[in-house]
Amino acid sequence: MVSFYLFFGYHLDNDDDNGHILSFAQRSSAFLKGRLASSNKEHRHPRNDELSQDEDGESKSEDLEMGGKSLDFDDSMELKLAEHSVARERGNVAGLGDTSEDFTEGKHKPLQYQFDTSHMIFHKYHKGKSGQVVEEMLMGHAFIFHQNATYGGCCGAKTVKMAAHEELLEAIGLKDVLRFKCPSDFENDHKTRRSIIPRDHYVSEDIRVWTPEYVDYLRSLLVYPPKQHKEKTIVVHMLRGDASPCKPKHEGFYRYLPNFHYQTLITKYMQPDARVIIHTSPKSFEDLSEFRRRGYEVITDAPLKDTWKDFVTADVLIMSRSDFTMVPAMVAKGTVIYTPFWHHSLRRWKRVTKEIMEQTLEETERLRRDVCHLAI
């Protein structure tokens, strides 16, 4: 079992009703108690992902393709949180940015935390596609945040792909937050302990380490890019390429979402004169011409950095079942529409309704039954 040792620092902005500064431990107490009570069926507190809202504003937790099975939060993590929520006030102040929902470029209010500067923690670099690499970097960053240590960086042998990863980080304002550094890149001052955590320590918890407190902290550090379009935008990531309804489920879900699913959500959130931008791949199981006929922009060759800029500045971002949208959706300014899949949702995201998911599943099964055999 992976040990998850968590030491809470102090948040210097949040006061209680009596004007006292609240520690992480105090602010997390109710959250932890609620999650530890999840085994109590009569008084079950919803998980962080369950607190996302459906399109009608109601909390939803159904995962139809999982057959109604709930993706339970690992009790071992909750117990470690409860056992090791020791407040530690050491080191300097770190973390400046905007805590409000006004993330207009250039407008920032300080959000300050104290971290232990005598302990700098690094995490391992794992090769992969840029979206997945940055996602894992944020898992490591979140893990270190919860340890109340100073973030050292992502440590690994230099590769040509790191430049592409840094370009993506810069596109959404994270380059100054996440970095490729190892302990050997720092001078030994004999005062700072530097350590590298194994990858499985943070990856095993998936995005559940992205607690609401961490997400607020991370968003406060970003310098958001200027919006690339003057109109209101509905930006869609449509996973295509090798994705197909004919392939088996991945961790209980079909990776492929049919055209019907995306069009239903676009219609749901359409506003007068809104600009619909679909980022996808040239290769698609279903024809994409129906979207072009409606006047939508279907972009298949945009640089990844421009795609992520569209994601984080969109008025509405419609996610796919892909790691590629997880990071920009986490810090996006606008409304984020989440379709249930193997990654949990965040509290601020809107979850697609049960009714739409039923219709999507029916359409997926129709494609599998009527079309897949023709594609062989």
mmCIF file of C-alpha atoms in Angstrom:
data_model
loop_
_atom_site.group_PDB
_atom_site.id
_atom_site.type_symbol
_atom_site.label_atom_id
_atom_site.label_comp_id
_atom_site.label_asym_id
_atom_site.label_seq_id
_atom_site.Cartn_x
_atom_site.Cartn_y
_atom_site.Cartn_z
ATOM 1 C CA MET A 1 0.000 0.000 0.000
ATOM 2 C CA VAL A 2 1.360 3.413 -0.951
ATOM 3 C CA SER A 3 2.067 5.671 1.982
ATOM 4 C CA PHE A 4 0.634 9.153 1.576
ATOM 5 C CA TYR A 5 2.131 11.318 4.287
ATOM 6 C CA LEU A 6 0.550 14.714 4.364
ATOM 7 C CA PHE A 7 1.631 17.743 6.350
ATOM 8 C CA PHE A 8 -0.567 20.806 6.130
ATOM 9 C CA GLY A 9 0.846 24.322 6.098
ATOM 10 C CA TYR A 10 -1.000 27.524 6.853
ATOM 11 C CA HIS A 11 -3.116 29.495 4.444
ATOM 12 C CA LEU A 12 -2.658 33.192 5.176
ATOM 13 C CA ASP A 13 -5.769 34.559 3.494
ATOM 14 C CA ASN A 14 -8.661 32.519 4.912
ATOM 15 C CA ASP A 15 -9.973 33.751 8.244
ATOM 16 C CA ASP A 16 -12.710 32.180 10.317
ATOM 17 C CA ASP A 17 -15.626 34.170 11.708
ATOM 18 C CA ASN A 18 -13.471 35.355 14.595
ATOM 19 C CA GLY A 19 -10.743 36.691 12.335
ATOM 20 C CA HIS A 20 -8.269 33.889 13.070
ATOM 21 C CA ILE A 21 -6.016 32.399 10.430
ATOM 22 C CA LEU A 22 -7.134 28.905 9.509
ATOM 23 C CA SER A 23 -4.611 26.138 8.995
ATOM 24 C CA PHE A 24 -4.924 23.577 6.221
ATOM 25 C CA ALA A 25 -5.776 21.020 8.883
ATOM 26 C CA GLN A 26 -8.649 23.112 10.233
ATOM 27 C CA ARG A 27 -10.042 23.886 6.801
ATOM 28 C CA SER A 28 -9.710 20.264 5.700
ATOM 29 C CA SER A 29 -11.268 18.748 8.807
ATOM 30 C CA ALA A 30 -14.846 18.745 7.554
ATOM 31 C CA PHE A 31 -13.742 17.658 4.092
ATOM 32 C CA LEU A 32 -11.815 14.688 5.498
ATOM 33 C CA LYS A 33 -14.573 13.691 7.896
ATOM 34 C CA GLY A 34 -17.043 13.725 5.054
ATOM 35 C CA ARG A 35 -14.878 11.529 2.870
ATOM 36 C CA LEU A 36 -14.047 9.139 5.687
ATOM 37 C CA ALA A 37 -17.768 8.809 6.281
ATOM 38 C CA SER A 38 -18.275 7.633 2.713
ATOM 39 C CA SER A 39 -18.609 4.064 3.933
ATOM 40 C CA ASN A 40 -21.710 5.076 5.884
ATOM 41 C CA LYS A 41 -24.451 4.570 3.324
ATOM 42 C CA GLU A 42 -27.106 6.470 5.260
ATOM 43 C CA HIS A 43 -25.010 9.595 5.775
ATOM 44 C CA ARG A 44 -22.721 9.430 2.800
ATOM 45 C CA HIS A 45 -20.832 12.597 1.955
ATOM 46 C CA PRO A 46 -20.230 12.948 -1.798
ATOM 47 C CA ARG A 47 -16.723 12.626 -3.160
ATOM 48 C CA ASN A 48 -15.038 15.605 -4.751
ATOM 49 C CA ASP A 49 -15.916 14.310 -8.216
ATOM 50 C CA GLU A 50 -19.554 13.766 -7.206
ATOM 51 C CA LEU A 51 -19.863 17.392 -6.206
ATOM 52 C CA SER A 52 -19.608 18.448 -9.822
ATOM 53 C CA GLN A 53 -22.974 19.529 -11.172
ATOM 54 C CA ASP A 54 -24.929 18.229 -14.097
ATOM 55 C CA GLU A 55 -26.126 20.627 -16.764
ATOM 56 C CA ASP A 56 -29.277 21.434 -14.795
ATOM 57 C CA GLY A 57 -27.333 22.310 -11.657
ATOM 58 C CA GLU A 58 -27.998 19.046 -9.839
ATOM 59 C CA SER A 59 -25.269 16.889 -8.329
ATOM 60 C CA LYS A 60 -24.808 13.676 -10.287
ATOM 61 C CA SER A 61 -22.686 10.601 -9.754
ATOM 62 C CA GLU A 62 -23.984 8.050 -12.241
ATOM 63 C CA ASP A 63 -21.443 6.386 -14.508
ATOM 64 C CA LEU A 64 -23.714 4.484 -16.869
ATOM 65 C CA GLU A 65 -21.023 2.608 -18.749
ATOM 66 C CA MET A 66 -19.696 1.321 -15.444
ATOM 67 C CA GLY A 67 -23.080 -0.249 -14.845
ATOM 68 C CA GLY A 68 -23.834 2.148 -12.013
ATOM 69 C CA LYS A 69 -20.684 1.158 -10.147
ATOM 70 C CA SER A 70 -19.253 3.994 -8.098
ATOM 71 C CA LEU A 71 -15.565 4.835 -8.473
ATOM 72 C CA ASP A 72 -14.738 4.931 -4.786
ATOM 73 C CA PHE A 73 -12.041 7.115 -3.332
ATOM 74 C CA ASP A 74 -9.238 5.026 -1.846
ATOM 75 C CA ASP A 75 -9.788 4.788 1.914
ATOM 76 C CA SER A 76 -6.054 4.365 2.471
ATOM 77 C CA MET A 77 -5.439 7.888 1.253
ATOM 78 C CA GLU A 78 -8.171 9.296 3.484
ATOM 79 C CA LEU A 79 -6.788 7.520 6.528
ATOM 80 C CA LYS A 80 -3.312 8.853 5.818
ATOM 81 C CA LEU A 81 -4.774 12.323 5.458
ATOM 82 C CA ALA A 82 -6.475 12.016 8.816
ATOM 83 C CA GLU A 83 -3.457 10.470 10.543
ATOM 84 C CA HIS A 84 -0.885 12.903 9.205
ATOM 85 C CA SER A 85 -2.698 16.246 8.994
ATOM 86 C CA VAL A 86 -0.078 17.822 11.255
ATOM 87 C CA ALA A 87 0.081 21.571 10.822
ATOM 88 C CA ARG A 88 3.655 22.723 10.298
ATOM 89 C CA GLU A 89 4.518 26.409 10.157
ATOM 90 C CA ARG A 90 8.030 26.650 8.756
ATOM 91 C CA GLY A 91 9.810 28.450 5.945
ATOM 92 C CA ASN A 92 8.986 31.455 3.818
ATOM 93 C CA VAL A 93 5.893 32.599 2.011
ATOM 94 C CA ALA A 94 5.288 31.123 -1.436
ATOM 95 C CA GLY A 95 2.542 31.341 -4.004
ATOM 96 C CA LEU A 96 1.307 34.665 -5.332
ATOM 97 C CA GLY A 97 -1.700 35.109 -7.566
ATOM 98 C CA ASP A 98 -5.418 35.577 -7.945
ATOM 99 C CA THR A 99 -7.886 33.704 -5.723
ATOM 100 C CA SER A 100 -11.070 35.228 -7.067
ATOM 101 C CA GLU A 101 -13.021 34.087 -10.098
ATOM 102 C CA ASP A 102 -11.845 37.242 -11.893
ATOM 103 C CA PHE A 103 -8.923 35.837 -13.850
ATOM 104 C CA THR A 104 -8.647 38.766 -16.226
ATOM 105 C CA GLU A 105 -5.130 39.176 -17.579
ATOM 106 C CA GLY A 106 -3.018 41.368 -15.338
ATOM 107 C CA LYS A 107 -5.424 41.330 -12.375
ATOM 108 C CA HIS A 108 -3.990 39.390 -9.460
ATOM 109 C CA LYS A 109 -4.588 39.269 -5.740
ATOM 110 C CA PRO A 110 -1.966 37.605 -3.554
ATOM 111 C CA LEU A 111 -2.672 34.101 -2.309
ATOM 112 C CA GLN A 112 -0.010 33.159 0.212
ATOM 113 C CA TYR A 113 1.045 29.859 1.715
ATOM 114 C CA GLN A 114 3.950 28.902 3.932
ATOM 115 C CA PHE A 115 6.028 25.945 2.798
ATOM 116 C CA ASP A 116 8.962 24.183 4.397
ATOM 117 C CA THR A 117 12.006 25.604 2.612
ATOM 118 C CA SER A 118 14.317 23.174 4.389
ATOM 119 C CA HIS A 119 12.821 20.312 2.365
ATOM 120 C CA MET A 120 12.706 20.435 -1.434
ATOM 121 C CA ILE A 121 10.957 17.536 -3.168
ATOM 122 C CA PHE A 122 11.283 16.475 -6.801
ATOM 123 C CA HIS A 123 9.307 13.952 -8.818
ATOM 124 C CA LYS A 124 10.324 11.670 -11.666
ATOM 125 C CA TYR A 125 9.952 12.553 -15.338
ATOM 126 C CA HIS A 126 7.997 9.935 -17.263
ATOM 127 C CA LYS A 127 8.123 9.992 -21.053
ATOM 128 C CA GLY A 128 4.870 10.221 -22.964
ATOM 129 C CA LYS A 129 2.573 12.528 -24.895
ATOM 130 C CA SER A 130 2.720 16.137 -23.745
ATOM 131 C CA GLY A 131 -0.788 16.161 -22.284
ATOM 132 C CA GLN A 132 -0.074 13.121 -20.150
ATOM 133 C CA VAL A 133 3.375 14.381 -19.111
ATOM 134 C CA VAL A 134 1.998 17.720 -17.905
ATOM 135 C CA GLU A 135 -0.885 15.945 -16.168
ATOM 136 C CA GLU A 136 1.587 13.781 -14.232
ATOM 137 C CA MET A 137 3.716 16.828 -13.432
ATOM 138 C CA LEU A 138 0.663 18.420 -11.829
ATOM 139 C CA MET A 139 -0.020 15.248 -9.847
ATOM 140 C CA GLY A 140 3.544 15.419 -8.532
ATOM 141 C CA HIS A 141 3.226 19.136 -7.860
ATOM 142 C CA ALA A 142 -0.011 18.551 -5.944
ATOM 143 C CA PHE A 143 1.530 15.719 -3.919
ATOM 144 C CA ILE A 144 4.416 17.998 -2.894
ATOM 145 C CA PHE A 145 1.963 20.808 -2.099
ATOM 146 C CA HIS A 146 0.172 18.497 0.327
ATOM 147 C CA GLN A 147 3.508 17.542 1.878
ATOM 148 C CA ASN A 148 4.011 21.228 2.737
ATOM 149 C CA ALA A 149 7.454 21.023 1.090
ATOM 150 C CA THR A 150 9.043 23.290 -1.501
ATOM 151 C CA TYR A 151 8.560 22.156 -5.090
ATOM 152 C CA GLY A 152 11.879 21.249 -6.700
ATOM 153 C CA GLY A 153 10.894 20.130 -10.170
ATOM 154 C CA CYS A 154 10.416 17.237 -12.562
ATOM 155 C CA CYS A 155 13.655 15.265 -12.675
ATOM 156 C CA GLY A 156 14.812 13.206 -15.636
ATOM 157 C CA ALA A 157 17.366 12.947 -18.406
ATOM 158 C CA LYS A 158 17.083 15.824 -20.858
ATOM 159 C CA THR A 159 15.098 14.938 -23.969
ATOM 160 C CA VAL A 160 14.087 16.898 -27.050
ATOM 161 C CA LYS A 161 10.444 16.459 -26.032
ATOM 162 C CA MET A 162 10.942 18.605 -22.934
ATOM 163 C CA ALA A 163 10.972 21.699 -25.145
ATOM 164 C CA ALA A 164 7.528 20.736 -26.475
ATOM 165 C CA HIS A 165 6.277 20.160 -22.930
ATOM 166 C CA GLU A 166 7.588 23.572 -21.857
ATOM 167 C CA GLU A 167 5.866 25.181 -24.836
ATOM 168 C CA LEU A 168 2.542 23.767 -23.645
ATOM 169 C CA LEU A 169 3.218 24.891 -20.080
ATOM 170 C CA GLU A 170 3.964 28.386 -21.319
ATOM 171 C CA ALA A 171 0.782 28.423 -23.408
ATOM 172 C CA ILE A 172 -1.421 28.152 -20.324
ATOM 173 C CA GLY A 173 0.763 30.143 -17.941
ATOM 174 C CA LEU A 174 2.322 27.232 -16.048
ATOM 175 C CA LYS A 175 5.953 27.480 -17.162
ATOM 176 C CA ASP A 176 6.942 29.433 -14.040
ATOM 177 C CA VAL A 177 5.109 26.921 -11.833
ATOM 178 C CA LEU A 178 6.336 23.594 -13.221
ATOM 179 C CA ARG A 179 9.943 23.064 -14.241
ATOM 180 C CA PHE A 180 12.373 20.373 -15.330
ATOM 181 C CA LYS A 181 14.964 20.329 -12.560
ATOM 182 C CA CYS A 182 16.889 17.725 -10.528
ATOM 183 C CA PRO A 183 18.598 17.992 -7.118
ATOM 184 C CA SER A 184 21.958 18.160 -8.904
ATOM 185 C CA ASP A 185 20.876 21.432 -10.544
ATOM 186 C CA PHE A 186 21.030 23.168 -7.161
ATOM 187 C CA GLU A 187 24.062 24.096 -5.109
ATOM 188 C CA ASN A 188 24.361 22.074 -1.914
ATOM 189 C CA ASP A 189 23.949 24.548 0.931
ATOM 190 C CA HIS A 190 23.882 21.821 3.624
ATOM 191 C CA LYS A 191 20.642 23.323 4.919
ATOM 192 C CA THR A 192 18.125 22.056 2.401
ATOM 193 C CA ARG A 193 17.190 18.398 2.171
ATOM 194 C CA ARG A 194 16.405 17.374 -1.389
ATOM 195 C CA SER A 195 14.597 14.148 -2.222
ATOM 196 C CA ILE A 196 12.886 12.501 -5.197
ATOM 197 C CA ILE A 197 9.540 10.776 -4.693
ATOM 198 C CA PRO A 198 8.762 7.600 -6.663
ATOM 199 C CA ARG A 199 6.253 8.010 -9.483
ATOM 200 C CA ASP A 200 3.771 5.542 -7.992
ATOM 201 C CA HIS A 201 3.404 7.699 -4.874
ATOM 202 C CA TYR A 202 1.442 10.364 -6.722
ATOM 203 C CA VAL A 203 0.221 8.623 -9.888
ATOM 204 C CA SER A 204 -1.587 5.946 -7.858
ATOM 205 C CA GLU A 205 -3.915 8.606 -6.436
ATOM 206 C CA ASP A 206 -4.706 9.969 -9.908
ATOM 207 C CA ILE A 207 -6.223 13.466 -9.936
ATOM 208 C CA ARG A 208 -7.695 12.971 -6.471
ATOM 209 C CA VAL A 209 -4.617 14.834 -5.240
ATOM 210 C CA TRP A 210 -6.096 17.828 -7.074
ATOM 211 C CA THR A 211 -8.154 18.850 -4.069
ATOM 212 C CA PRO A 212 -10.225 22.052 -4.219
ATOM 213 C CA GLU A 213 -7.562 23.800 -2.108
ATOM 214 C CA TYR A 214 -4.812 22.753 -4.470
ATOM 215 C CA VAL A 215 -6.784 23.775 -7.563
ATOM 216 C CA ASP A 216 -7.444 27.211 -6.059
ATOM 217 C CA TYR A 217 -3.757 27.542 -5.224
ATOM 218 C CA LEU A 218 -2.635 26.505 -8.701
ATOM 219 C CA ARG A 219 -5.096 28.812 -10.435
ATOM 220 C CA SER A 220 -3.761 31.666 -8.334
ATOM 221 C CA LEU A 221 -0.276 31.148 -9.787
ATOM 222 C CA LEU A 222 -1.252 31.320 -13.446
ATOM 223 C CA VAL A 223 -0.806 34.217 -15.805
ATOM 224 C CA TYR A 224 -3.587 33.487 -18.266
ATOM 225 C CA PRO A 225 -2.955 34.010 -21.981
ATOM 226 C CA PRO A 226 -5.029 36.612 -23.823
ATOM 227 C CA LYS A 227 -8.166 35.242 -25.410
ATOM 228 C CA GLN A 228 -7.548 34.574 -29.101
ATOM 229 C CA HIS A 229 -11.131 35.333 -30.212
ATOM 230 C CA LYS A 230 -13.359 38.346 -29.554
ATOM 231 C CA GLU A 231 -16.649 36.412 -29.676
ATOM 232 C CA LYS A 232 -17.959 34.109 -27.003
ATOM 233 C CA THR A 233 -16.501 30.697 -27.726
ATOM 234 C CA ILE A 234 -17.639 27.130 -27.276
ATOM 235 C CA VAL A 235 -14.478 25.071 -27.644
ATOM 236 C CA VAL A 236 -14.694 21.313 -28.106
ATOM 237 C CA HIS A 237 -12.006 18.669 -27.901
ATOM 238 C CA MET A 238 -13.245 15.830 -30.084
ATOM 239 C CA LEU A 239 -11.102 12.734 -29.597
ATOM 240 C CA ARG A 240 -10.745 11.024 -32.954
ATOM 241 C CA GLY A 241 -7.670 9.597 -34.712
ATOM 242 C CA ASP A 242 -7.371 5.972 -33.622
ATOM 243 C CA ALA A 243 -10.370 6.254 -31.286
ATOM 244 C CA SER A 244 -13.274 4.125 -32.486
ATOM 245 C CA PRO A 245 -16.581 2.827 -31.098
ATOM 246 C CA CYS A 246 -15.508 -0.583 -32.399
ATOM 247 C CA LYS A 247 -12.752 -0.863 -29.821
ATOM 248 C CA PRO A 248 -13.397 -2.390 -26.384
ATOM 249 C CA LYS A 249 -13.908 -0.283 -23.302
ATOM 250 C CA HIS A 250 -10.944 1.210 -21.485
ATOM 251 C CA GLU A 251 -11.268 1.001 -17.716
ATOM 252 C CA GLY A 252 -15.023 0.625 -18.083
ATOM 253 C CA PHE A 253 -15.662 3.334 -20.680
ATOM 254 C CA TYR A 254 -15.642 3.676 -24.449
ATOM 255 C CA ARG A 255 -12.980 6.257 -25.309
ATOM 256 C CA TYR A 256 -14.931 7.219 -28.421
ATOM 257 C CA LEU A 257 -17.848 9.622 -28.041
ATOM 258 C CA PRO A 258 -20.107 9.833 -31.130
ATOM 259 C CA ASN A 259 -20.823 13.009 -33.080
ATOM 260 C CA PHE A 260 -24.282 12.948 -31.519
ATOM 261 C CA HIS A 261 -22.828 13.465 -28.049
ATOM 262 C CA TYR A 262 -20.825 16.546 -28.975
ATOM 263 C CA GLN A 263 -23.628 18.101 -31.028
ATOM 264 C CA THR A 264 -26.062 17.620 -28.146
ATOM 265 C CA LEU A 265 -23.738 19.490 -25.788
ATOM 266 C CA ILE A 266 -22.997 22.248 -28.301
ATOM 267 C CA THR A 267 -26.738 22.788 -28.774
ATOM 268 C CA LYS A 268 -27.239 22.801 -25.024
ATOM 269 C CA TYR A 269 -24.732 25.599 -24.480
ATOM 270 C CA MET A 270 -25.169 27.542 -27.718
ATOM 271 C CA GLN A 271 -25.524 31.305 -27.328
ATOM 272 C CA PRO A 272 -26.395 33.921 -29.959
ATOM 273 C CA ASP A 273 -23.371 34.685 -32.165
ATOM 274 C CA ALA A 274 -21.176 32.237 -30.251
ATOM 275 C CA ARG A 275 -18.211 30.848 -32.140
ATOM 276 C CA VAL A 276 -17.921 27.055 -32.058
ATOM 277 C CA ILE A 277 -14.372 25.731 -32.398
ATOM 278 C CA ILE A 278 -13.742 21.994 -32.613
ATOM 279 C CA HIS A 279 -10.201 20.717 -32.136
ATOM 280 C CA THR A 280 -9.828 17.200 -33.479
ATOM 281 C CA SER A 281 -7.793 14.918 -35.775
ATOM 282 C CA PRO A 282 -7.986 14.573 -39.581
ATOM 283 C CA LYS A 283 -8.862 10.894 -39.237
ATOM 284 C CA SER A 284 -12.336 10.232 -37.849
ATOM 285 C CA PHE A 285 -14.600 7.196 -37.665
ATOM 286 C CA GLU A 286 -17.630 9.430 -38.318
ATOM 287 C CA ASP A 287 -17.734 12.129 -40.963
ATOM 288 C CA LEU A 288 -17.133 15.613 -39.540
ATOM 289 C CA SER A 289 -18.739 17.500 -42.439
ATOM 290 C CA GLU A 290 -22.005 17.871 -40.514
ATOM 291 C CA PHE A 291 -20.232 20.219 -38.116
ATOM 292 C CA ARG A 292 -18.766 22.299 -40.942
ATOM 293 C CA ARG A 293 -22.219 22.624 -42.522
ATOM 294 C CA ARG A 294 -23.438 24.194 -39.310
ATOM 295 C CA GLY A 295 -20.743 26.846 -39.578
ATOM 296 C CA TYR A 296 -18.492 25.438 -36.869
ATOM 297 C CA GLU A 297 -14.729 25.671 -37.189
ATOM 298 C CA VAL A 298 -13.223 22.198 -37.380
ATOM 299 C CA ILE A 299 -9.485 22.506 -36.756
ATOM 300 C CA THR A 300 -7.295 19.476 -37.352
ATOM 301 C CA ASP A 301 -3.812 20.944 -37.626
ATOM 302 C CA ALA A 302 -3.458 23.606 -34.923
ATOM 303 C CA PRO A 303 -0.257 23.673 -32.859
ATOM 304 C CA LEU A 304 -0.859 22.088 -29.466
ATOM 305 C CA LYS A 305 -0.037 25.338 -27.678
ATOM 306 C CA ASP A 306 -2.780 27.206 -29.585
ATOM 307 C CA THR A 307 -5.234 24.403 -28.853
ATOM 308 C CA TRP A 308 -4.568 24.642 -25.121
ATOM 309 C CA LYS A 309 -4.886 28.427 -25.245
ATOM 310 C CA ASP A 310 -8.336 27.983 -26.786
ATOM 311 C CA PHE A 311 -9.219 25.504 -24.043
ATOM 312 C CA VAL A 312 -8.225 27.676 -21.069
ATOM 313 C CA THR A 313 -9.804 30.872 -22.420
ATOM 314 C CA ALA A 314 -13.058 29.348 -23.734
ATOM 315 C CA ASP A 315 -16.387 30.538 -22.389
ATOM 316 C CA VAL A 316 -17.488 26.890 -22.569
ATOM 317 C CA LEU A 317 -15.051 23.976 -22.822
ATOM 318 C CA ILE A 318 -16.463 20.578 -23.767
ATOM 319 C CA MET A 319 -14.051 17.834 -22.748
ATOM 320 C CA SER A 320 -13.406 14.507 -24.403
ATOM 321 C CA ARG A 321 -12.392 11.262 -22.729
ATOM 322 C CA SER A 322 -8.723 12.097 -23.005
ATOM 323 C CA ASP A 323 -5.754 13.102 -20.861
ATOM 324 C CA PHE A 324 -5.172 15.921 -23.320
ATOM 325 C CA THR A 325 -7.998 18.070 -21.944
ATOM 326 C CA MET A 326 -7.509 17.310 -18.244
ATOM 327 C CA VAL A 327 -4.873 19.960 -17.514
ATOM 328 C CA PRO A 328 -6.417 22.905 -19.410
ATOM 329 C CA ALA A 329 -9.854 21.971 -18.054
ATOM 330 C CA MET A 330 -8.468 22.099 -14.530
ATOM 331 C CA VAL A 331 -7.444 25.751 -14.880
ATOM 332 C CA ALA A 332 -9.953 26.891 -17.532
ATOM 333 C CA LYS A 333 -11.630 30.242 -16.997
ATOM 334 C CA GLY A 334 -15.031 29.298 -18.354
ATOM 335 C CA THR A 335 -17.641 26.597 -17.848
ATOM 336 C CA VAL A 336 -16.192 23.092 -18.204
ATOM 337 C CA ILE A 337 -18.439 20.246 -19.382
ATOM 338 C CA TYR A 338 -17.250 16.850 -18.186
ATOM 339 C CA THR A 339 -18.339 13.505 -19.628
ATOM 340 C CA PRO A 340 -17.737 10.723 -17.053
ATOM 341 C CA PHE A 341 -14.703 8.535 -17.706
ATOM 342 C CA TRP A 342 -11.784 6.938 -15.861
ATOM 343 C CA HIS A 343 -10.499 10.264 -14.512
ATOM 344 C CA HIS A 344 -12.592 11.844 -11.776
ATOM 345 C CA SER A 345 -14.206 15.232 -12.272
ATOM 346 C CA LEU A 346 -13.405 18.356 -10.324
ATOM 347 C CA ARG A 347 -15.973 20.104 -8.186
ATOM 348 C CA ARG A 348 -16.334 23.140 -10.437
ATOM 349 C CA TRP A 349 -16.992 21.143 -13.600
ATOM 350 C CA LYS A 350 -20.492 20.465 -14.898
ATOM 351 C CA ARG A 351 -21.246 16.800 -15.370
ATOM 352 C CA VAL A 352 -23.218 15.640 -18.402
ATOM 353 C CA THR A 353 -26.723 14.571 -17.409
ATOM 354 C CA LYS A 354 -27.836 10.986 -17.036
ATOM 355 C CA GLU A 355 -30.378 11.447 -19.839
ATOM 356 C CA ILE A 356 -27.736 12.563 -22.341
ATOM 357 C CA MET A 357 -25.396 9.769 -21.270
ATOM 358 C CA GLU A 358 -28.141 7.210 -21.880
ATOM 359 C CA GLN A 359 -28.684 8.599 -25.386
ATOM 360 C CA THR A 360 -24.928 8.633 -26.037
ATOM 361 C CA LEU A 361 -24.580 5.026 -24.970
ATOM 362 C CA GLU A 362 -27.480 4.034 -27.250
ATOM 363 C CA GLU A 363 -25.828 5.797 -30.199
ATOM 364 C CA THR A 364 -22.471 4.168 -29.437
ATOM 365 C CA GLU A 365 -24.072 0.734 -29.354
ATOM 366 C CA ARG A 366 -25.870 1.504 -32.637
ATOM 367 C CA LEU A 367 -22.548 2.354 -34.289
ATOM 368 C CA ARG A 368 -21.031 -0.840 -32.940
ATOM 369 C CA ARG A 369 -23.949 -2.902 -34.203
ATOM 370 C CA ASP A 370 -24.610 -1.300 -37.592
ATOM 371 C CA VAL A 371 -21.328 0.248 -38.725
ATOM 372 C CA CYS A 372 -18.358 -1.432 -37.087
ATOM 373 C CA HIS A 373 -18.578 -4.590 -39.173
ATOM 374 C CA LEU A 374 -18.424 -2.437 -42.320
ATOM 375 C CA ALA A 375 -15.195 -0.793 -41.167
ATOM 376 C CA ILE A 376 -13.301 -4.079 -40.837
#
